[in-house]
Coordinates of C-alpha atoms in Angstrom, one line a residue:
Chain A
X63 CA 121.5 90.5 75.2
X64 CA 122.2 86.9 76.1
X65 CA 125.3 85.0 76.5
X66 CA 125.0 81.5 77.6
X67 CA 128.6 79.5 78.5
X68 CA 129.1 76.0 78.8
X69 CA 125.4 75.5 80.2
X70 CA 124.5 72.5 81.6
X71 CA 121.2 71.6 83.2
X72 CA 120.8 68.2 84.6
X73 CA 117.6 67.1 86.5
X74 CA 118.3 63.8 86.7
X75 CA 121.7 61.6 87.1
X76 CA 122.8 60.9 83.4
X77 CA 120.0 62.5 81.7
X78 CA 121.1 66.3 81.2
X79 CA 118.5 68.3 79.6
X80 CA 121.0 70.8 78.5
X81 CA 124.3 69.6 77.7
X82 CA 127.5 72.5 77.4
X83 CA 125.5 75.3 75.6
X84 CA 127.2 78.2 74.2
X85 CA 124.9 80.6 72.7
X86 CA 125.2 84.6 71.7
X87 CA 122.5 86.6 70.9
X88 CA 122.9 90.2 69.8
X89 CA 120.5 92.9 70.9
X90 CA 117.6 93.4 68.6
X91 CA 118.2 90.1 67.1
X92 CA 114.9 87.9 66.4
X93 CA 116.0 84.1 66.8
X94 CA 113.8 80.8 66.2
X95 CA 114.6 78.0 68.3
X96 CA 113.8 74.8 67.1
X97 CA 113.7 71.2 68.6
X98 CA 111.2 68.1 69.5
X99 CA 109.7 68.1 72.6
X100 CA 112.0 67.1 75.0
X101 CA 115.0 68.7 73.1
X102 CA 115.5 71.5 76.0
X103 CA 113.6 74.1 74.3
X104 CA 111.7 74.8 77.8
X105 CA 114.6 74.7 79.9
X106 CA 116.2 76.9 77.7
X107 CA 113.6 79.3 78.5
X108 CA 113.7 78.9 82.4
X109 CA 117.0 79.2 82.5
X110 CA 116.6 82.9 81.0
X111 CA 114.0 83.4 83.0
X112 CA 115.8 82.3 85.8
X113 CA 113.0 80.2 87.3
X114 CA 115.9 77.3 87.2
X115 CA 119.7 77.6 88.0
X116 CA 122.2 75.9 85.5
X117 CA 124.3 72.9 86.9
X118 CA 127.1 74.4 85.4
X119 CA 127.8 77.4 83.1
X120 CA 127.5 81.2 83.3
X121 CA 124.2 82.9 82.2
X122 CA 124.2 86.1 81.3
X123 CA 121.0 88.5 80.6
X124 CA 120.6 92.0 79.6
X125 CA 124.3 92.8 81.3
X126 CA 123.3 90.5 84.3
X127 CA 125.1 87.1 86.2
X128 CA 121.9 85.3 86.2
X129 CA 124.1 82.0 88.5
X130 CA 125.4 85.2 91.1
X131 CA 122.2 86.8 91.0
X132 CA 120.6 87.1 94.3
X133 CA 117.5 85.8 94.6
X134 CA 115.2 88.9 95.3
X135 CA 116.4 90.8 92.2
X136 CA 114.7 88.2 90.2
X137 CA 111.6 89.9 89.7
X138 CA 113.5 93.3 88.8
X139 CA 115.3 91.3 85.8
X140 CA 112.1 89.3 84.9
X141 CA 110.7 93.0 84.2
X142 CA 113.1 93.0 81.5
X143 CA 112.0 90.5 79.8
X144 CA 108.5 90.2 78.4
X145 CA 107.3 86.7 78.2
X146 CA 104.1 85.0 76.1
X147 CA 103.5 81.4 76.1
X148 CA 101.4 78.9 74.4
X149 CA 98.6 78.7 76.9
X150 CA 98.1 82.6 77.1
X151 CA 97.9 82.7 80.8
X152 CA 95.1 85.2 80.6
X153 CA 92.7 85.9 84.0
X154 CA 89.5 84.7 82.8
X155 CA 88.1 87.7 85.1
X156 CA 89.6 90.2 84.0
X157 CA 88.8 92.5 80.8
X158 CA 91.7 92.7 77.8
X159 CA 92.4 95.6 79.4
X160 CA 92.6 95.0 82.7
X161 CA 95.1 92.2 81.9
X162 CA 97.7 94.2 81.0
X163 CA 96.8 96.9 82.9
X164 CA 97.5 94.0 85.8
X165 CA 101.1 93.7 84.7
X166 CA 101.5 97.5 85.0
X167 CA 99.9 97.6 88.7
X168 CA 102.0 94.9 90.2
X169 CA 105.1 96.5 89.3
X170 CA 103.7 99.4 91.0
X171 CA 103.2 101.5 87.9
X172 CA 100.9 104.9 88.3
X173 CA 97.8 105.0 87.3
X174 CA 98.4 107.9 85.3
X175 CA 101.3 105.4 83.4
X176 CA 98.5 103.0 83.1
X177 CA 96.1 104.7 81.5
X178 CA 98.5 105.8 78.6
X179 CA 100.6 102.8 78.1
X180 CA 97.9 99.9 77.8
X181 CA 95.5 101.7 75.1
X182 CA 98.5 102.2 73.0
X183 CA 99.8 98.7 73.3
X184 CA 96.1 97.3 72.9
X185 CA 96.5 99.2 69.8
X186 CA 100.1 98.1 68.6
X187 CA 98.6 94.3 68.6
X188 CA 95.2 95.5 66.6
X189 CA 92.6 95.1 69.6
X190 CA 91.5 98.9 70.3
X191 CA 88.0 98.0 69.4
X192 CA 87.8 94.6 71.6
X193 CA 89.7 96.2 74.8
X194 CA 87.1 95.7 77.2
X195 CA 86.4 92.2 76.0
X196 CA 87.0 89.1 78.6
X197 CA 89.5 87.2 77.2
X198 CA 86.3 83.5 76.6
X199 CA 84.8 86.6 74.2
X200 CA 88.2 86.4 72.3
X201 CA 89.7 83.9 69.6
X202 CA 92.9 82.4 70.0
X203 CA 94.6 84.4 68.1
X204 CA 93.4 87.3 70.0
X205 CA 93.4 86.3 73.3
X206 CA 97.3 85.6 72.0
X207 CA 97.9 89.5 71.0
X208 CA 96.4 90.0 74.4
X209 CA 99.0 88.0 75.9
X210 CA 101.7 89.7 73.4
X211 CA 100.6 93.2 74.5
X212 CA 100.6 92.3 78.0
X213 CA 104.6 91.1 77.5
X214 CA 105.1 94.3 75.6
X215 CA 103.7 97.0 77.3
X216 CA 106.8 97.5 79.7
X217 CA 108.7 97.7 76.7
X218 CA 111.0 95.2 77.8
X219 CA 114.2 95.0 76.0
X220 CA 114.1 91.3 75.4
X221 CA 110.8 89.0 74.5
X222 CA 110.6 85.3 74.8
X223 CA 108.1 83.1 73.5
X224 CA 107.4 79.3 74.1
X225 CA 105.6 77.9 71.4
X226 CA 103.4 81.0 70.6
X227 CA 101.2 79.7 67.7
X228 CA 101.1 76.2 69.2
X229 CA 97.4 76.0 69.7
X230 CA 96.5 78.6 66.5
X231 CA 95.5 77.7 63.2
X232 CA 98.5 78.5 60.3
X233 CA 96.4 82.0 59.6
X234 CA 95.7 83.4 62.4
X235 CA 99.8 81.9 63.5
X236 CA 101.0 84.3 60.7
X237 CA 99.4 87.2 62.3
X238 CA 100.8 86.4 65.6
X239 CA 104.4 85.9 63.8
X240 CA 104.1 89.1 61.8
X241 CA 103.5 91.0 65.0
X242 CA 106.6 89.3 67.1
X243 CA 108.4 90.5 63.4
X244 CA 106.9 94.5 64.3
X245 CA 107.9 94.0 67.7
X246 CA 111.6 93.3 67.0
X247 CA 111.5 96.3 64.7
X248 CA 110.9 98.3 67.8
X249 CA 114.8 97.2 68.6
X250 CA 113.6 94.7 70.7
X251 CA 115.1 91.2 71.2
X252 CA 112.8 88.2 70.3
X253 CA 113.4 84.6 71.0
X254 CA 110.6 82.3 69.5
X255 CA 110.6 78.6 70.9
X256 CA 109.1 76.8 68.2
X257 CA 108.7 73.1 66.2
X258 CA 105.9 75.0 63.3
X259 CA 108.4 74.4 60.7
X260 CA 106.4 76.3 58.2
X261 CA 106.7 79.3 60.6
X262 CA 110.8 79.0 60.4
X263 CA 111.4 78.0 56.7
X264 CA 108.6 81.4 55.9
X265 CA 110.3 83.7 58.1
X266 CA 114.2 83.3 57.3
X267 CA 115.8 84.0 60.4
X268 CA 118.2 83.0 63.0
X269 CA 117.6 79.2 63.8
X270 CA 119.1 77.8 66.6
X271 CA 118.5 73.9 67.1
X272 CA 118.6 71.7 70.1
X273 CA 118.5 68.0 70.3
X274 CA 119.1 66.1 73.1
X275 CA 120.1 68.9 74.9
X276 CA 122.5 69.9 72.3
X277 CA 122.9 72.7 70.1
X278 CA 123.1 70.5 66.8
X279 CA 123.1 73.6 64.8
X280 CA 123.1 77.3 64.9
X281 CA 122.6 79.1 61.2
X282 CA 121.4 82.9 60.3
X283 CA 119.0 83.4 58.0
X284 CA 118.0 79.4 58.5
X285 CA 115.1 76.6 57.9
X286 CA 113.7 74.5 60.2
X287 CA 116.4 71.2 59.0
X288 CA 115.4 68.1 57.7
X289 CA 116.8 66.1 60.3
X290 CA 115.4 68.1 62.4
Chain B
X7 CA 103.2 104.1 97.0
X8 CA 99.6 105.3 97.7
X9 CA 98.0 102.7 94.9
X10 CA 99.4 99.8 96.2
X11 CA 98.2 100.3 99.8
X12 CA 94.5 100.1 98.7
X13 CA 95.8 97.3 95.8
X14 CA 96.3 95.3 99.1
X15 CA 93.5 96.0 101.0
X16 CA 90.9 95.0 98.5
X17 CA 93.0 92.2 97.3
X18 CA 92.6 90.8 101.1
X19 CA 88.9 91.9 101.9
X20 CA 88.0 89.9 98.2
X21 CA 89.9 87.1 99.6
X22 CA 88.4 87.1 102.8
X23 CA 85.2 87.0 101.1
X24 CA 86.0 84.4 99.0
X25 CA 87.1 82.1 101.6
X26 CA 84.3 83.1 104.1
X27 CA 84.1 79.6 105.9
X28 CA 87.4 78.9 106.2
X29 CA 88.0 82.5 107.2
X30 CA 85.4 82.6 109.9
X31 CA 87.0 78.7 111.3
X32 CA 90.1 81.0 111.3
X33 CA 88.5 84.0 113.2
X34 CA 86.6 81.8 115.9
X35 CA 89.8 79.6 116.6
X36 CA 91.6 83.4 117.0
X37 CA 88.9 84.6 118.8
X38 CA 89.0 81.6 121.2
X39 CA 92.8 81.4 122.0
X40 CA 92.9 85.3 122.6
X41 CA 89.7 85.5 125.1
X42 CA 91.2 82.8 127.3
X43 CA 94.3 84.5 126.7
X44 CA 92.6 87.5 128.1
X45 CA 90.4 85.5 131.3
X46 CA 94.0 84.2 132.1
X47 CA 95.8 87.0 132.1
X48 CA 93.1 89.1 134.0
X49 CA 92.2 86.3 136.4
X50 CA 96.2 86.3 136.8
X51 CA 96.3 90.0 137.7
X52 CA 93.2 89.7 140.4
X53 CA 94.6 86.8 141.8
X54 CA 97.6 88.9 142.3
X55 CA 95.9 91.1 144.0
X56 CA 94.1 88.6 146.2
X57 CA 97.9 87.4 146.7
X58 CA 99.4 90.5 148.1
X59 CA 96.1 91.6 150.1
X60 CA 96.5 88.5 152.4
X61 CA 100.2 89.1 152.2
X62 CA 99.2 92.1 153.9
X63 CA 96.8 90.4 156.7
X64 CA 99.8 87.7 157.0
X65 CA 101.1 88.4 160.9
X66 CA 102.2 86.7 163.7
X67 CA 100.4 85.8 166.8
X68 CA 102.1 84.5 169.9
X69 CA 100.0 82.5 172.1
X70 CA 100.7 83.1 176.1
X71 CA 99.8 81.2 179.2
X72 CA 97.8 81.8 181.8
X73 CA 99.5 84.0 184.2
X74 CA 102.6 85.0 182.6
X75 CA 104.3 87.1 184.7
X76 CA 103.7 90.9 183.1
X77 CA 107.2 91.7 183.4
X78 CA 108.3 88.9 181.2
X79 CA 105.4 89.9 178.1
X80 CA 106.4 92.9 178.5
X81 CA 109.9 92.4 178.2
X82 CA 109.3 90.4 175.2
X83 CA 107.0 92.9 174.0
X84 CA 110.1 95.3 174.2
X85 CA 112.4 92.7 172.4
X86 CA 110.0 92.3 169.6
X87 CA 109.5 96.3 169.3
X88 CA 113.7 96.5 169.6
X89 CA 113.6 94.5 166.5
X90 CA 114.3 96.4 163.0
X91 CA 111.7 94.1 161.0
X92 CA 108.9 94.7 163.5
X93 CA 106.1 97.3 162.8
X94 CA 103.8 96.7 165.8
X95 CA 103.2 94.7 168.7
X96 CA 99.5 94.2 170.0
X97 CA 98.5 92.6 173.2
X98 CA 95.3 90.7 173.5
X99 CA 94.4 90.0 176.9
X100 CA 92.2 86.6 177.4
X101 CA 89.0 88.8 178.2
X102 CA 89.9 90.8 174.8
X103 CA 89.9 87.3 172.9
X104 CA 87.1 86.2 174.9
X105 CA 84.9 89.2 173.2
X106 CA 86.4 89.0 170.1
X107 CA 85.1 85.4 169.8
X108 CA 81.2 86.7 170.9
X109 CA 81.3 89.1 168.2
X110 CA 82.3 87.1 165.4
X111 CA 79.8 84.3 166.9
X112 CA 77.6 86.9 167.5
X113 CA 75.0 85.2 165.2
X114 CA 75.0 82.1 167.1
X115 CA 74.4 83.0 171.0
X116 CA 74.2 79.4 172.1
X117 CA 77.8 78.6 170.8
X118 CA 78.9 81.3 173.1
X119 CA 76.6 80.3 175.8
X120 CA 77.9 76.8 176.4
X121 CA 81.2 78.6 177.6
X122 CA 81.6 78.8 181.0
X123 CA 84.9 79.5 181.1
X124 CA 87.5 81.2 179.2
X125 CA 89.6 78.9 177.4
X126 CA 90.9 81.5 175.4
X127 CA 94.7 82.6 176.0
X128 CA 96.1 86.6 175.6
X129 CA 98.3 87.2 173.0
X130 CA 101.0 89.1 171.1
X131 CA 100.0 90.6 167.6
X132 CA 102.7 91.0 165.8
X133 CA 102.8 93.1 162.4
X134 CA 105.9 93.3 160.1
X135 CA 107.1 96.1 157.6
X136 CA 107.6 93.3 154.8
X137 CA 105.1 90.3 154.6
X138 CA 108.5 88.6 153.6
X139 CA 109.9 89.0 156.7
X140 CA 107.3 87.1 158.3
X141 CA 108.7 83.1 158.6
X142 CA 112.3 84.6 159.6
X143 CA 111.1 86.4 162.4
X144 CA 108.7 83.5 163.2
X145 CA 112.1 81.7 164.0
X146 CA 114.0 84.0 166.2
X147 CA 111.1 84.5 167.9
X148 CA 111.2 80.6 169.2
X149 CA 114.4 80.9 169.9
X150 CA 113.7 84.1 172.6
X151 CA 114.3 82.8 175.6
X152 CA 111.4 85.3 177.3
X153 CA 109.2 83.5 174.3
X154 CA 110.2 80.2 176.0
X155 CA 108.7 81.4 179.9
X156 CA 105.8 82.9 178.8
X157 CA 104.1 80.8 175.8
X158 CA 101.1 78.9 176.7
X159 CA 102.8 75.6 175.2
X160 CA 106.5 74.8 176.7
X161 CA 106.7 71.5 175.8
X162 CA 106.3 72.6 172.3
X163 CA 106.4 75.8 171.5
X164 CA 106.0 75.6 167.9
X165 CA 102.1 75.6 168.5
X166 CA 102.1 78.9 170.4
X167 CA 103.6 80.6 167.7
X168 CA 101.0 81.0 164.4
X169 CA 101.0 83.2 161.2
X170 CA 99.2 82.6 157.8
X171 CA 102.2 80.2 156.3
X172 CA 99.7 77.7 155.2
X173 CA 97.0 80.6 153.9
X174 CA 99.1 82.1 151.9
X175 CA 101.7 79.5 150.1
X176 CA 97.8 77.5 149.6
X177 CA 96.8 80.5 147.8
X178 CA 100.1 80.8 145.9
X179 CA 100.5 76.6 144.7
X180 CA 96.5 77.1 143.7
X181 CA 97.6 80.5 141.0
X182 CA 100.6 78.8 140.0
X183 CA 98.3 75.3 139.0
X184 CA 95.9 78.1 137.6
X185 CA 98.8 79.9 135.6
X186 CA 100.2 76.5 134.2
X187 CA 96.7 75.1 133.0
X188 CA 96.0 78.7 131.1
X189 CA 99.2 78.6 129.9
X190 CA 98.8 75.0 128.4
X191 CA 95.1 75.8 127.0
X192 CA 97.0 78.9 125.3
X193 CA 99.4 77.5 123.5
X194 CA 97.6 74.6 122.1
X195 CA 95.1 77.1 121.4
X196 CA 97.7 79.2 119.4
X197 CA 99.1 76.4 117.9
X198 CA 95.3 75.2 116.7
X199 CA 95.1 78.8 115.1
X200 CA 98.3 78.8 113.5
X201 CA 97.0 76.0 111.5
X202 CA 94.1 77.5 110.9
X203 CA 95.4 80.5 109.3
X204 CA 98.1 78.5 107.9
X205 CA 95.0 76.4 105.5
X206 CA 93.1 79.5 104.9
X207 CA 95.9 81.2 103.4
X208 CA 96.8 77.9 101.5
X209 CA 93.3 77.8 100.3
X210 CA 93.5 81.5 99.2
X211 CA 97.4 80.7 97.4
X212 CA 95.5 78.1 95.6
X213 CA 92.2 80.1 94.4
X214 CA 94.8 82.9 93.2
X215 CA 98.0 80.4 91.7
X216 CA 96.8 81.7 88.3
X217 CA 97.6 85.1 89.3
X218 CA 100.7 84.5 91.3
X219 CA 101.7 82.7 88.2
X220 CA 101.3 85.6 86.2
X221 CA 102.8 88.3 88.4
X222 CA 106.0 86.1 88.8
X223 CA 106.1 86.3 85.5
X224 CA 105.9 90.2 84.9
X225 CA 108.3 90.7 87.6
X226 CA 105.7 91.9 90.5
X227 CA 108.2 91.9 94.1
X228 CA 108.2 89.2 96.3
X229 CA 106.7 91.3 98.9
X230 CA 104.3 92.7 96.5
X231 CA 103.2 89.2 95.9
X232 CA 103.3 88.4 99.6
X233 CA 101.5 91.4 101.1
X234 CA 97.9 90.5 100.3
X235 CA 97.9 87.3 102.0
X236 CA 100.0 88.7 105.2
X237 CA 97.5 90.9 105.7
X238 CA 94.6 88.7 105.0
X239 CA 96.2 86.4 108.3
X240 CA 96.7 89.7 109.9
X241 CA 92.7 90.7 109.5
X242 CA 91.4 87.6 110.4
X243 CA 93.1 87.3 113.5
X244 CA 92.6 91.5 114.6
X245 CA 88.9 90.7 113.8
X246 CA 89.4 87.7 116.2
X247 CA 91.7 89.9 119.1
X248 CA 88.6 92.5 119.1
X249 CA 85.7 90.7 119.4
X250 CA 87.7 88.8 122.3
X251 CA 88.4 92.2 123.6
X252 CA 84.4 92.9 122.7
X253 CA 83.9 89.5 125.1
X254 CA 86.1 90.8 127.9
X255 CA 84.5 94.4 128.0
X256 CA 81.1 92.5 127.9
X257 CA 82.2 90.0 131.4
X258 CA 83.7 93.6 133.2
X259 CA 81.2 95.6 132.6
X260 CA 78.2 93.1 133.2
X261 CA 79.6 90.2 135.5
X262 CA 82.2 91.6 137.5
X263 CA 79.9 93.9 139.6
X264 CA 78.0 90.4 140.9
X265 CA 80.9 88.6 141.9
X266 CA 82.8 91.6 143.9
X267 CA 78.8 91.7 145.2
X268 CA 79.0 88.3 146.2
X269 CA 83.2 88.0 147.8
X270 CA 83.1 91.5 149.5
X271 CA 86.4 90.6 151.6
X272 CA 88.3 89.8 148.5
X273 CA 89.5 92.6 146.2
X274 CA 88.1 90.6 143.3
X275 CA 89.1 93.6 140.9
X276 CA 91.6 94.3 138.1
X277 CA 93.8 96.4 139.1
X278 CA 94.4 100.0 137.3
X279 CA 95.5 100.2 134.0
X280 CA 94.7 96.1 133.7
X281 CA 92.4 96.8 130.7
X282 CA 94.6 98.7 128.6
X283 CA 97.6 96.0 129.3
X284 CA 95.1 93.1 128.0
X285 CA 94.1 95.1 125.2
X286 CA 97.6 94.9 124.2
X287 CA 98.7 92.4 124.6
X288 CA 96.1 90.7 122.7
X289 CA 96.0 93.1 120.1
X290 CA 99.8 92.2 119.7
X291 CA 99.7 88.7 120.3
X292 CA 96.8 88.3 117.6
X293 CA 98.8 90.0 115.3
X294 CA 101.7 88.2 115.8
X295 CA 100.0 84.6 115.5
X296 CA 98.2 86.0 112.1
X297 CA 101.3 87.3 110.7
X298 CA 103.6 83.9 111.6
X299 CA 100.1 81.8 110.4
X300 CA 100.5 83.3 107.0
X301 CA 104.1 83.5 107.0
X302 CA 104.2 80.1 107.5
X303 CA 101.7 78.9 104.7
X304 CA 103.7 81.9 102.2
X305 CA 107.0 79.7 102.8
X306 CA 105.6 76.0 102.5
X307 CA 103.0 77.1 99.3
X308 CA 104.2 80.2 97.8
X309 CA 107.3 79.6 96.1
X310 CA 108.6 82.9 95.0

């Protein structure tokens, strides 16, 4: 599903943020990657996301050259790839609902597609009965299964999440972690930027940590490290 | 297909809402440009007309002396009607002139009065097929030797010889000075709305990044993403081309009726079809400089 080769990323002279990364992930995998701020976690993700181009190295996603890709196609891969962040990036304006119903309708889904689709993904993440809620009616934790079922309900074949319990408590992060966990069952990828170490060492699964810009260490079935 | 026409639409009219002021500064400066576009390019088109009726009056009139000998005008006469360019040939005699002047002073007796002689001279009218042809038969008529015997000016006959050269290239310098000034106002005008559209649809880029954020993310097109605020440029500067059009239709209907009133021996009208040809060409040119307006502000703000 990904395949990253001898990545570098360097912003500035001397300073790479991603130093010669070679990384394989499977599909349906479900793969923590850990780090400090500053370690390359987020670049990691904008490089699969292609908002950034490597200095060096080939990228590939779900079968495509990310570094040949031409630059209009972007938004047809990015529809492959379902993405939540730490912040949500809800519309205050708009209802539960009508926030993933927006993702549908500005990839030019039918209405008819609509209308099926984001109930039953609403439901997946456990908000049927707060649907038509706007997401300041919401906790965190729901306004982040918002933002989950929003990623999900293209049913992309790969999800990525930067730091997606960053701003929950360890509760209602569980929930959110147990529902990525469902998610992958589906056969979907999942790649979870994370430093909630408790998170990791619970969970068991593939960790893959940066430092520097490095991968320092790459383990199935892994903790989040002391060193780390 | 059919969703996303109307997902536009409403996406631009709520922008256009939002954004009123700096939508309406847009619409005015729009507005603005096109209607002078419009007074030029109509003014351009009756002047043109103004242009090619004196063209049309433009002929050449030969001066003769008192007592030419009648065989020589009319062997001139013949010379001139020999010539290919030549359309007619008029004589005036002096008494002709003479009444010619008493009726166009007709309103002012004693002018007439205090003549008690004719100091007016006969003449040759002279009318060509092509206005154009005018100055170059001008000069091979001094250089007729007949011309030479008979004008009422030997020593110089340049002054017996007259035809509307002055008039006419007068008239022609004033519509080019005319044309250049509207052309000038235009395009600062243009350039003024281009900036103008160019901040409202930065202003609206801004009030939706959130969204734009967001549909990056979910993989919405780059035209899909662009589309709302093209066509927000492209409204505010149609609503600008037809209330322009609205001002123009206003000024035919209501004002041009007093002025052909008050300039009867000018043609001061557009010509056929003028209206449809402003319409557009303002109509276009609106759209053109709302469309490049937001294209402009979609390249520098919207990184997609």
């Amino acid at each position: 599903m990904i395949s990253m080769r001898n990545v570098s990323k360097t912003y500035v002279a001397d300073k790479p943020a991603l130093s010669d990364v070679n990384v394989e992930i499977g599909q349906g995998e479900f793969v923590f990657l850990v780090g400090h701020s500053g370690s390359g976690k987020s670049t990691f993700i904008k490089l699969l996301l292609r908002e950034i181009l490597p200095t060096t190295g080939q990228i590939i996603v779900a079968g495509q050259d990310l570094v040949r890709m031409k630059s209009w196609k972007v938004p047809y891969l990015r529809r492959n790839i379902g993405c939540v962040f730490q912040d949500f990036k809800l519309l205050p304006n708009k209802t539960a609902y009508e926030n993933v119903a927006f993702a549908l309708e500005v990839i030019g889904r039918s209405r008819h597609v609509i209308r099926t689709q984001v109930p039953e993904v609403l439901r997946l993440v456990g908000l049927e009965d707060k649907m038509h809620s706007y997401p300041d009616e919401l906790s965190g934790g729901e306004q982040q299964r918002v933002s989950i079922a929003r990623a999900f309900v293209n049913r992309p074949p790969l999800l990525l999440a930067d730091e997606p319990t960053g701003n929950l408590d360890p509760a209602t992060s569980l929930g959110i972690m147990s529902l990525l966990s469902r998610i992958n069952k589906t056969g979907t990828t999942v790649l979870v930027a994370t430093h909630d170490r408790e998170m990791v060492d619970s969970l068991r699964r593939r960790v893959i940590a940066l430092e520097n810009g490095r991968i320092i260490r790459d383990q199935d079935r892994g903790v989040y490290g002391d060193g780390d | 297909m059919a969703i996303n026409v109307g997902y536009f639409v409403k996406e631009s009219l709520v922008s256009f809402r939002r954004n009123w002021v700096m939508s309406l500064g847009a619409v005015i400066t729009i507005y603005l440009s096109l209607l002078l576009v419009g007074v030029s390019v109509g003014s351009s088109m009756i002047a043109g007309q103004i242009v090619k009726s004196v063209e049309q009056k433009v002929s050449i009139r030969i001066f003769l002396k008192d007592g030419a000998a009648p065989e020589d005008v009319s062997k001139l006469q013949a010379d001139l009607q020999g010539d290919s360019r030549v359309k007619t040939v008029k004589y005036t005699s002096k008494e002709e002139a003479m009444e010619e002047f008493k009726k166009s002073y007709s309103s002012s007796p004693e002018m007439v009065e205090q003549l008690n002689v004719n100091p007016f001279p006969a003449s040759l009218d002279v009318e060509t097929h092509k206005p154009q042809d005018v100055p170059a038969l001008a000069e091979t008529i001094k250089g007729n030797a007949t011309f030479l015997k008979v004008c009422d000016n030997p020593t110089d006959p340049e002054r017996s010889i007259r035809w509307g050269k002055e008039w006419v290239n007068r008239l022609f310098s004033f519509t080019r000075i005319l044309r250049m000034v509207g052309v000038l106002f235009i395009i600062m005008l243009a350039v003024i709305s281009l900036i103008f559209i160019n901040n409202t649809i930065r202003l609206a880029i801004y009030a939706r990044r959130k969204e734009i954020g967001i549909m990056r993310l979910v993989g919405a097109s780059n035209w899909f993403i662009r589309m709302p605020f093209l066509l927000e440029g492209l409204l505010q500067s149609l609503v600008g081309a037809v209330l322009a059009l609205a001002s123009l239709a206003a000024f035919q209907i209501f004002a041009m009726p007093r002025i052909e009133e008050a300039v009867p021996f000018l043609p001061f009208a557009l010509p056929p079809g003028a209206a449809v040809q402003i319409a557009v060409i303002l109509i276009v040119g609106g759209s053109i400089i709302g469309l490049a307006g937001s294209g402009f502000a979609l390249r520098r703000y919207l990184k997609v």
